PDB file of C-alpha atoms and ligand atoms in Angstrom:
ATOM      1  CA  VAL A   1       0.000   0.000   0.000  1.00 95.00           C
ATOM      2  CA  THR A   2       1.242   3.487  -0.855  1.00 98.00           C
ATOM      3  CA  ILE A   3       0.030   6.301   1.363  1.00 98.00           C
ATOM      4  CA  GLY A   4       0.260   9.913   0.183  1.00 99.00           C
ATOM      5  CA  ILE A   5       0.064  12.716   2.736  1.00 99.00           C
ATOM      6  CA  VAL A   6      -1.140  16.073   1.387  1.00 98.00           C
ATOM      7  CA  GLY A   7       0.379  18.709   3.684  1.00 98.00           C
ATOM      8  CA  GLY A   8       2.721  15.992   4.960  1.00 98.00           C
ATOM      9  CA  THR A   9       5.272  18.602   6.056  1.00 98.00           C
ATOM     10  CA  GLY A  10       3.025  19.832   8.867  1.00 98.00           C
ATOM     11  CA  ASP A  11       2.739  18.896  12.496  1.00 98.00           C
ATOM     12  CA  ILE A  12       0.608  15.809  12.161  1.00 98.00           C
ATOM     13  CA  GLY A  13       1.790  14.903   8.658  1.00 98.00           C
ATOM     14  CA  GLU A  14       5.383  14.678   9.786  1.00 98.00           C
ATOM     15  CA  GLY A  15       4.472  12.522  12.777  1.00 98.00           C
ATOM     16  CA  MET A  16       2.312  10.221  10.657  1.00 98.00           C
ATOM     17  CA  ALA A  17       5.115   9.863   8.122  1.00 98.00           C
ATOM     18  CA  LEU A  18       7.485   8.736  10.902  1.00 98.00           C
ATOM     19  CA  ARG A  19       5.073   6.081  12.172  1.00 98.00           C
ATOM     20  CA  LEU A  20       3.725   4.906   8.807  1.00 98.00           C
ATOM     21  CA  SER A  21       6.869   4.809   6.647  1.00 98.00           C
ATOM     22  CA  PRO A  22       8.512   1.827   8.387  1.00 98.00           C
ATOM     23  CA  VAL A  23       5.378  -0.209   7.556  1.00 98.00           C
ATOM     24  CA  PHE A  24       3.999   1.270   4.310  1.00 98.00           C
ATOM     25  CA  GLU A  25       5.345   3.258   1.383  1.00 98.00           C
ATOM     26  CA  VAL A  26       4.801   6.894   2.309  1.00 98.00           C
ATOM     27  CA  ILE A  27       4.800   9.866  -0.037  1.00 98.00           C
ATOM     28  CA  VAL A  28       4.956  13.282   1.599  1.00 98.00           C
ATOM     29  CA  GLY A  29       3.280  16.062  -0.371  1.00 98.00           C
ATOM     30  CA  SER A  30       3.755  19.801  -0.064  1.00 98.00           C
ATOM     31  CA  ARG A  31       3.096  22.974  -1.988  1.00 98.00           C
ATOM     32  CA  GLU A  32       6.908  23.163  -2.178  1.00 98.00           C
ATOM     33  CA  ILE A  33       8.728  20.020  -3.248  1.00 98.00           C
ATOM     34  CA  GLU A  34      11.900  21.121  -1.455  1.00 98.00           C
ATOM     35  CA  LYS A  35      10.006  21.339   1.832  1.00 98.00           C
ATOM     36  CA  ALA A  36       8.634  17.813   1.314  1.00 98.00           C
ATOM     37  CA  ARG A  37      12.113  16.502   0.553  1.00 98.00           C
ATOM     38  CA  PHE A  38      13.487  18.133   3.691  1.00 98.00           C
ATOM     39  CA  THR A  39      10.761  16.505   5.827  1.00 98.00           C
ATOM     40  CA  CYS A  40      11.616  13.122   4.286  1.00 98.00           C
ATOM     41  CA  ASP A  41      15.376  13.559   4.739  1.00 98.00           C
ATOM     42  CA  SER A  42      14.990  14.413   8.413  1.00 97.00           C
ATOM     43  CA  GLY A  43      12.451  11.611   8.916  1.00 98.00           C
ATOM     44  CA  ARG A  44      14.785   9.078   7.302  1.00 98.00           C
ATOM     45  CA  GLU A  45      17.635  10.323   9.512  1.00 98.00           C
ATOM     46  CA  THR A  46      15.513  10.002  12.674  1.00 98.00           C
ATOM     47  CA  LEU A  47      14.434   6.470  11.783  1.00 98.00           C
ATOM     48  CA  LYS A  48      17.923   5.409  10.699  1.00 98.00           C
ATOM     49  CA  LYS A  49      19.300   6.419  14.118  1.00 98.00           C
ATOM     50  CA  ARG A  50      16.714   4.084  15.621  1.00 98.00           C
ATOM     51  CA  GLY A  51      17.757   1.289  13.285  1.00 98.00           C
ATOM     52  CA  GLN A  52      14.464   1.412  11.403  1.00 97.00           C
ATOM     53  CA  MET A  53      14.135   1.049   7.637  1.00 96.00           C
ATOM     54  CA  CYS A  54      11.550   3.229   5.941  1.00 98.00           C
ATOM     55  CA  SER A  55      10.119   4.208   2.576  1.00 98.00           C
ATOM     56  CA  LEU A  56       9.719   7.998   2.369  1.00 98.00           C
ATOM     57  CA  THR A  57       9.558  10.195  -0.730  1.00 98.00           C
ATOM     58  CA  GLY A  58       8.974  13.967  -0.905  1.00 98.00           C
ATOM     59  CA  VAL A  59       6.912  15.312  -3.813  1.00 98.00           C
ATOM     60  CA  SER A  60       4.266  17.934  -4.675  1.00 98.00           C
ATOM     61  CA  ASN A  61       0.782  17.556  -3.216  1.00 98.00           C
ATOM     62  CA  GLN A  62      -0.506  16.589  -6.677  1.00 98.00           C
ATOM     63  CA  GLN A  63       2.171  13.915  -7.104  1.00 98.00           C
ATOM     64  CA  ALA A  64       1.347  12.554  -3.640  1.00 98.00           C
ATOM     65  CA  ILE A  65      -2.212  11.981  -4.842  1.00 98.00           C
ATOM     66  CA  ASP A  66      -1.224  10.595  -8.237  1.00 98.00           C
ATOM     67  CA  ASP A  67       1.249   8.047  -6.803  1.00 98.00           C
ATOM     68  CA  ALA A  68      -0.805   6.886  -3.799  1.00 98.00           C
ATOM     69  CA  ASP A  69      -3.612   4.376  -3.246  1.00 97.00           C
ATOM     70  CA  ILE A  70      -4.607   6.131  -0.056  1.00 98.00           C
ATOM     71  CA  VAL A  71      -4.449   9.898   0.466  1.00 99.00           C
ATOM     72  CA  ILE A  72      -4.418  11.584   3.882  1.00 99.00           C
ATOM     73  CA  LEU A  73      -5.497  15.242   3.861  1.00 99.00           C
ATOM     74  CA  ALA A  74      -3.284  16.677   6.629  1.00 98.00           C
ATOM     75  CA  ILE A  75      -4.287  20.287   6.032  1.00 98.00           C
ATOM     76  CA  PRO A  76      -5.701  22.861   8.488  1.00 98.00           C
ATOM     77  CA  PHE A  77      -9.464  23.219   8.018  1.00 98.00           C
ATOM     78  CA  LYS A  78      -9.195  26.874   7.001  1.00 98.00           C
ATOM     79  CA  HIS A  79      -7.015  25.925   4.005  1.00 98.00           C
ATOM     80  CA  LEU A  80      -8.845  22.705   3.134  1.00 98.00           C
ATOM     81  CA  ALA A  81     -11.289  23.936   0.474  1.00 98.00           C
ATOM     82  CA  GLY A  82      -8.688  26.205  -1.157  1.00 98.00           C
ATOM     83  CA  THR A  83      -6.215  23.314  -1.326  1.00 98.00           C
ATOM     84  CA  LEU A  84      -8.727  20.810  -2.735  1.00 98.00           C
ATOM     85  CA  GLU A  85      -9.613  23.304  -5.487  1.00 98.00           C
ATOM     86  CA  THR A  86      -6.026  23.130  -6.751  1.00 98.00           C
ATOM     87  CA  LEU A  87      -5.814  19.305  -6.777  1.00 98.00           C
ATOM     88  CA  GLU A  88      -7.293  16.532  -8.930  1.00 98.00           C
ATOM     89  CA  GLY A  89      -7.096  12.786  -9.514  1.00 98.00           C
ATOM     90  CA  PHE A  90      -9.064  11.644  -6.448  1.00 98.00           C
ATOM     91  CA  GLU A  91     -11.231   9.253  -8.493  1.00 98.00           C
ATOM     92  CA  GLU A  92     -11.426   5.782  -6.845  1.00 98.00           C
ATOM     93  CA  LYS A  93      -8.849   6.740  -4.182  1.00 98.00           C
ATOM     94  CA  ILE A  94      -9.339   6.181  -0.501  1.00 98.00           C
ATOM     95  CA  VAL A  95      -9.174   9.644   1.077  1.00 99.00           C
ATOM     96  CA  ILE A  96      -8.642   9.955   4.839  1.00 99.00           C
ATOM     97  CA  SER A  97      -9.643  13.131   6.656  1.00 99.00           C
ATOM     98  CA  PRO A  98      -8.092  13.823  10.076  1.00 99.00           C
ATOM     99  CA  VAL A  99      -9.368  17.409   9.735  1.00 99.00           C
ATOM    100  CA  ASN A 100     -11.043  19.028  12.726  1.00 98.00           C
ATOM    101  CA  PRO A 101     -12.868  22.302  12.075  1.00 98.00           C
ATOM    102  CA  MET A 102     -12.468  24.134  15.370  1.00 98.00           C
ATOM    103  CA  GLU A 103     -11.474  27.472  16.820  1.00 98.00           C
ATOM    104  CA  LYS A 104      -9.887  28.671  20.015  1.00 97.00           C
ATOM    105  CA  ARG A 105     -12.303  31.235  21.431  1.00 94.00           C
ATOM    106  CA  ASP A 106     -12.792  31.539  25.218  1.00 97.00           C
ATOM    107  CA  PHE A 107     -12.444  27.760  25.006  1.00 98.00           C
ATOM    108  CA  PHE A 108     -11.904  25.336  22.106  1.00 98.00           C
ATOM    109  CA  THR A 109     -15.096  25.116  20.049  1.00 98.00           C
ATOM    110  CA  PHE A 110     -16.248  22.902  17.191  1.00 98.00           C
ATOM    111  CA  VAL A 111     -17.002  25.188  14.231  1.00 98.00           C
ATOM    112  CA  PRO A 112     -18.210  23.022  11.356  1.00 98.00           C
ATOM    113  CA  PRO A 113     -18.933  24.236   7.836  1.00 98.00           C
ATOM    114  CA  PRO A 114     -22.565  24.376   6.580  1.00 98.00           C
ATOM    115  CA  GLU A 115     -22.169  20.769   5.310  1.00 98.00           C
ATOM    116  CA  GLY A 116     -21.957  19.656   8.963  1.00 98.00           C
ATOM    117  CA  SER A 117     -18.369  18.399   9.066  1.00 99.00           C
ATOM    118  CA  ALA A 118     -15.026  18.681   7.288  1.00 99.00           C
ATOM    119  CA  ALA A 119     -15.581  15.161   5.926  1.00 99.00           C
ATOM    120  CA  LEU A 120     -18.908  16.110   4.317  1.00 99.00           C
ATOM    121  CA  LEU A 121     -17.335  19.246   2.823  1.00 98.00           C
ATOM    122  CA  ILE A 122     -14.620  17.013   1.327  1.00 99.00           C
ATOM    123  CA  LYS A 123     -17.307  14.663  -0.027  1.00 98.00           C
ATOM    124  CA  LYS A 124     -19.032  17.612  -1.690  1.00 98.00           C
ATOM    125  CA  MET A 125     -15.801  18.812  -3.306  1.00 98.00           C
ATOM    126  CA  LEU A 126     -14.311  15.502  -4.509  1.00 98.00           C
ATOM    127  CA  PRO A 127     -15.547  13.278  -7.350  1.00 98.00           C
ATOM    128  CA  PRO A 128     -18.283  10.824  -6.291  1.00 98.00           C
ATOM    129  CA  SER A 129     -15.976   7.807  -6.753  1.00 98.00           C
ATOM    130  CA  ALA A 130     -13.545   9.061  -4.071  1.00 98.00           C
ATOM    131  CA  ARG A 131     -13.936   6.858  -0.992  1.00 98.00           C
ATOM    132  CA  ILE A 132     -13.726   9.193   1.985  1.00 99.00           C
ATOM    133  CA  CYS A 133     -13.071   8.050   5.547  1.00 99.00           C
ATOM    134  CA  THR A 134     -12.692  10.093   8.720  1.00 98.00           C
ATOM    135  CA  ALA A 135      -9.792   8.835  10.858  1.00 99.00           C
ATOM    136  CA  PHE A 136      -6.865   9.930  13.045  1.00 98.00           C
ATOM    137  CA  ASN A 137      -8.750  13.017  14.298  1.00 98.00           C
ATOM    138  CA  THR A 138      -7.969  12.575  17.983  1.00 98.00           C
ATOM    139  CA  ILE A 139      -4.254  11.705  18.134  1.00 98.00           C
ATOM    140  CA  ALA A 140      -2.016  14.677  18.955  1.00 98.00           C
ATOM    141  CA  ALA A 141       0.897  15.391  16.629  1.00 98.00           C
ATOM    142  CA  ASN A 142       3.364  15.260  19.538  1.00 97.00           C
ATOM    143  CA  ARG A 143       2.342  11.689  20.293  1.00 97.00           C
ATOM    144  CA  TRP A 144       2.840  10.650  16.669  1.00 98.00           C
ATOM    145  CA  LYS A 145       6.354  12.126  16.836  1.00 98.00           C
ATOM    146  CA  SER A 146       7.379  10.652  20.214  1.00 98.00           C
ATOM    147  CA  LEU A 147       8.636   7.424  18.711  1.00 98.00           C
ATOM    148  CA  ASP A 148       9.706   5.947  22.051  1.00 97.00           C
ATOM    149  CA  GLU A 149       6.083   5.902  23.167  1.00 97.00           C
ATOM    150  CA  GLU A 150       3.441   3.449  22.133  1.00 97.00           C
ATOM    151  CA  LEU A 151       0.313   4.946  20.597  1.00 97.00           C
ATOM    152  CA  SER A 152      -2.302   3.109  22.623  1.00 97.00           C
ATOM    153  CA  TYR A 153      -5.385   4.983  21.485  1.00 98.00           C
ATOM    154  CA  SER A 154      -8.748   4.152  19.984  1.00 98.00           C
ATOM    155  CA  VAL A 155      -9.346   5.526  16.500  1.00 98.00           C
ATOM    156  CA  PRO A 156     -12.967   6.023  15.421  1.00 98.00           C
ATOM    157  CA  VAL A 157     -13.398   5.650  11.652  1.00 99.00           C
ATOM    158  CA  CYS A 158     -16.391   6.914   9.642  1.00 99.00           C
ATOM    159  CA  GLY A 159     -17.087   6.133   5.997  1.00 99.00           C
ATOM    160  CA  ASP A 160     -19.783   5.105   3.546  1.00 98.00           C
ATOM    161  CA  ASP A 161     -17.700   2.613   1.516  1.00 98.00           C
ATOM    162  CA  ASN A 162     -17.317  -0.467   3.675  1.00 98.00           C
ATOM    163  CA  GLU A 163     -14.388  -1.935   1.738  1.00 98.00           C
ATOM    164  CA  ALA A 164     -12.461   1.343   2.038  1.00 98.00           C
ATOM    165  CA  LYS A 165     -13.307   1.611   5.734  1.00 98.00           C
ATOM    166  CA  GLN A 166     -12.064  -1.936   6.385  1.00 98.00           C
ATOM    167  CA  GLU A 167      -8.810  -1.135   4.585  1.00 98.00           C
ATOM    168  CA  VAL A 168      -8.300   2.030   6.624  1.00 98.00           C
ATOM    169  CA  MET A 169      -9.049   0.150   9.847  1.00 98.00           C
ATOM    170  CA  GLY A 170      -6.523  -2.521   8.843  1.00 98.00           C
ATOM    171  CA  ILE A 171      -3.851   0.140   8.344  1.00 98.00           C
ATOM    172  CA  ILE A 172      -4.637   1.753  11.697  1.00 98.00           C
ATOM    173  CA  ASN A 173      -4.364  -1.581  13.487  1.00 98.00           C
ATOM    174  CA  ARG A 174      -0.846  -2.069  12.107  1.00 98.00           C
ATOM    175  CA  ILE A 175       0.477   1.156  13.677  1.00 98.00           C
ATOM    176  CA  SER A 176       1.901   0.813  17.187  1.00 97.00           C
ATOM    177  CA  LYS A 177      -0.965  -0.054  19.590  1.00 98.00           C
ATOM    178  CA  LEU A 178      -3.683   1.869  17.766  1.00 98.00           C
ATOM    179  CA  HIS A 179      -7.090   0.206  17.738  1.00 98.00           C
ATOM    180  CA  ALA A 180      -9.582   1.134  15.010  1.00 98.00           C
ATOM    181  CA  PHE A 181     -13.337   1.249  15.740  1.00 98.00           C
ATOM    182  CA  ASP A 182     -16.075   1.463  13.120  1.00 98.00           C
ATOM    183  CA  ALA A 183     -17.932   4.688  13.963  1.00 98.00           C
ATOM    184  CA  GLY A 184     -20.545   4.341  11.226  1.00 98.00           C
ATOM    185  CA  PRO A 185     -21.229   6.291   8.024  1.00 98.00           C
ATOM    186  CA  LEU A 186     -19.472   9.480   6.914  1.00 99.00           C
ATOM    187  CA  GLY A 187     -22.524  11.435   8.075  1.00 98.00           C
ATOM    188  CA  GLY A 188     -21.415  10.769  11.670  1.00 98.00           C
ATOM    189  CA  SER A 189     -18.051  12.490  11.172  1.00 99.00           C
ATOM    190  CA  SER A 190     -19.108  15.670  12.993  1.00 98.00           C
ATOM    191  CA  MET A 191     -19.191  13.680  16.235  1.00 98.00           C
ATOM    192  CA  VAL A 192     -15.650  12.415  15.672  1.00 98.00           C
ATOM    193  CA  GLU A 193     -14.329  15.812  14.610  1.00 99.00           C
ATOM    194  CA  SER A 194     -15.899  17.498  17.634  1.00 98.00           C
ATOM    195  CA  LEU A 195     -14.045  15.186  20.037  1.00 98.00           C
ATOM    196  CA  THR A 196     -10.819  17.123  19.520  1.00 98.00           C
ATOM    197  CA  PRO A 197     -11.949  20.512  20.844  1.00 98.00           C
ATOM    198  CA  LEU A 198     -13.391  18.559  23.794  1.00 98.00           C
ATOM    199  CA  LEU A 199     -10.032  16.822  24.396  1.00 98.00           C
ATOM    200  CA  LEU A 200      -8.213  20.163  24.159  1.00 98.00           C
ATOM    201  CA  ASN A 201     -10.555  21.694  26.748  1.00 98.00           C
ATOM    202  CA  ILE A 202     -10.035  18.697  29.037  1.00 98.00           C
ATOM    203  CA  ALA A 203      -6.275  19.107  28.655  1.00 98.00           C
ATOM    204  CA  ARG A 204      -6.441  22.831  29.318  1.00 98.00           C
ATOM    205  CA  TYR A 205      -8.746  22.817  32.339  1.00 98.00           C
ATOM    206  CA  ASN A 206      -7.138  19.767  33.952  1.00 98.00           C
ATOM    207  CA  LYS A 207      -3.530  20.743  33.216  1.00 98.00           C
ATOM    208  CA  MET A 208      -2.961  17.662  31.073  1.00 98.00           C
ATOM    209  CA  LYS A 209      -1.071  17.239  27.796  1.00 96.00           C
ATOM    210  CA  ASP A 210      -2.034  15.544  24.535  1.00 96.00           C
ATOM    211  CA  VAL A 211      -5.217  13.931  25.867  1.00 97.00           C
ATOM    212  CA  GLY A 212      -6.450  11.018  23.747  1.00 97.00           C
ATOM    213  CA  ILE A 213      -9.252   8.456  23.868  1.00 98.00           C
ATOM    214  CA  GLN A 214      -9.727   4.744  24.489  1.00 98.00           C
ATOM    215  CA  PHE A 215     -13.055   2.949  24.005  1.00 98.00           C
ATOM    216  CA  ARG A 216     -13.457   0.026  26.380  1.00 95.00           C
TER     217      ARG A 216
HETATM  218  N1  NAP B 301      -1.768  18.920  15.092  1.00 89.73           N
HETATM  219  C1  NAP B 301      -2.445  17.973  15.701  1.00 89.73           C
HETATM  220  O1  NAP B 301      -2.111  17.558  16.825  1.00 89.73           O
HETATM  221  C2  NAP B 301      -3.644  17.335  15.034  1.00 89.73           C
HETATM  222  C3  NAP B 301      -4.256  16.210  15.615  1.00 89.73           C
HETATM  223  C4  NAP B 301      -5.352  15.620  14.983  1.00 89.73           C
HETATM  224  C5  NAP B 301      -5.835  16.164  13.797  1.00 89.73           C
HETATM  225  N2  NAP B 301      -5.231  17.266  13.252  1.00 89.73           N
HETATM  226  C6  NAP B 301      -5.770  17.825  12.007  1.00 89.73           C
HETATM  227  O2  NAP B 301      -4.807  17.587  10.993  1.00 89.73           O
HETATM  228  C7  NAP B 301      -4.802  18.677  10.069  1.00 89.73           C
HETATM  229  C8  NAP B 301      -3.370  19.192   9.956  1.00 89.73           C
HETATM  230  O3  NAP B 301      -2.981  19.721  11.196  1.00 89.73           O
HETATM  231  P1  NAP B 301      -1.482  20.226  11.456  1.00 89.73           P
HETATM  232  O4  NAP B 301      -1.416  20.642  12.871  1.00 89.73           O
HETATM  233  O5  NAP B 301      -0.526  19.217  10.939  1.00 89.73           O
HETATM  234  O6  NAP B 301      -1.453  21.524  10.511  1.00 89.73           O
HETATM  235  P2  NAP B 301      -0.217  22.468  10.133  1.00 89.73           P
HETATM  236  O7  NAP B 301       1.055  21.884  10.623  1.00 89.73           O
HETATM  237  O8  NAP B 301      -0.552  23.849  10.561  1.00 89.73           O
HETATM  238  O9  NAP B 301      -0.273  22.459   8.524  1.00 89.73           O
HETATM  239  C9  NAP B 301      -0.163  21.285   7.771  1.00 89.73           C
HETATM  240  C10 NAP B 301       0.332  21.619   6.384  1.00 89.73           C
HETATM  241  O10 NAP B 301      -0.683  22.311   5.660  1.00 89.73           O
HETATM  242  C11 NAP B 301      -0.043  23.040   4.626  1.00 89.73           C
HETATM  243  N3  NAP B 301      -0.587  24.400   4.557  1.00 89.73           N
HETATM  244  C12 NAP B 301      -0.464  25.390   5.475  1.00 89.73           C
HETATM  245  N4  NAP B 301      -1.049  26.512   5.047  1.00 89.73           N
HETATM  246  C13 NAP B 301      -1.572  26.230   3.845  1.00 89.73           C
HETATM  247  C14 NAP B 301      -2.283  26.993   2.884  1.00 89.73           C
HETATM  248  N5  NAP B 301      -2.573  28.289   3.075  1.00 89.73           N
HETATM  249  N6  NAP B 301      -2.647  26.366   1.749  1.00 89.73           N
HETATM  250  C15 NAP B 301      -2.338  25.081   1.531  1.00 89.73           C
HETATM  251  N7  NAP B 301      -1.646  24.293   2.406  1.00 89.73           N
HETATM  252  C16 NAP B 301      -1.271  24.880   3.534  1.00 89.73           C
HETATM  253  C17 NAP B 301       1.428  23.131   4.943  1.00 89.73           C
HETATM  254  O11 NAP B 301       2.128  22.314   4.005  1.00 89.73           O
HETATM  255  P3  NAP B 301       3.119  22.948   2.889  1.00 89.73           P
HETATM  256  O12 NAP B 301       3.568  24.290   3.355  1.00 89.73           O
HETATM  257  O13 NAP B 301       4.232  21.958   2.846  1.00 89.73           O
HETATM  258  O14 NAP B 301       2.326  22.976   1.643  1.00 89.73           O
HETATM  259  C18 NAP B 301       1.518  22.562   6.328  1.00 89.73           C
HETATM  260  O15 NAP B 301       2.724  21.895   6.575  1.00 89.73           O
HETATM  261  C19 NAP B 301      -5.763  19.724  10.616  1.00 89.73           C
HETATM  262  O16 NAP B 301      -6.967  19.692   9.895  1.00 89.73           O
HETATM  263  C20 NAP B 301      -5.982  19.318  12.062  1.00 89.73           C
HETATM  264  O17 NAP B 301      -7.314  19.634  12.513  1.00 89.73           O
HETATM  265  C21 NAP B 301      -4.147  17.856  13.838  1.00 89.73           C
END
């Protein structure tokens, strides 16, 4: 499986690349190819020091889509629509959205678009054959990057295409101690996306860091 990360140079993209590239082929996309290459070079260096082999390639966002079976959209919500407008080739691809539309006001607040969630906005913008899943919304970038720590979190996954959802859940279950849970159709994504502002408020008001979730 080849996984392309659009915006893979960012906080969560970089962390995902570090955890995914020893297991899968990972292609890091960026608006600037040089930036993607730099992220890959430093990721390879980090993993090499740990004695881990990896497959990491830095390309443009468009190339990351073209060369991947599965595309992760690791872009801030406010730049999501603008970025999708510049990209194509999503037909038949599995597209994963970790995107959480939220704002820091007096406290962290879920601020979805009129479609109801980032995932449903993505569905509206991409071709109908794109198989969109919501996943990885509630794992903090710092945890992805702390390679000495196990990621023992639950990962709710929403999607309308069952085959795609099963594939995404299979990938999740191969990363560290992550445990994927079927959270129903894509229409339920707002509930998953709104967990993150909740977790950030819990962290803030209880003086905790990088709060995550476990279903049990
Ligand atoms: N950070 C977390 O802990 C975390 C946890 C769970 C979910 N998420 C979600 O994951 C997504 C990415 O979060 P992040 O913290 O990784 O974001 P980020 O680091 O702020 O940005 C990610 C990447 O987006 C690209 N980007 C920035 N501005 C852009 C623009 N104006 N137009 C197009 N692309 C732009 C950049 O890539 P290039 O400059 O290389 O193009 C950047 O590296 C968000 O939707 C967030 O809600 C984040």
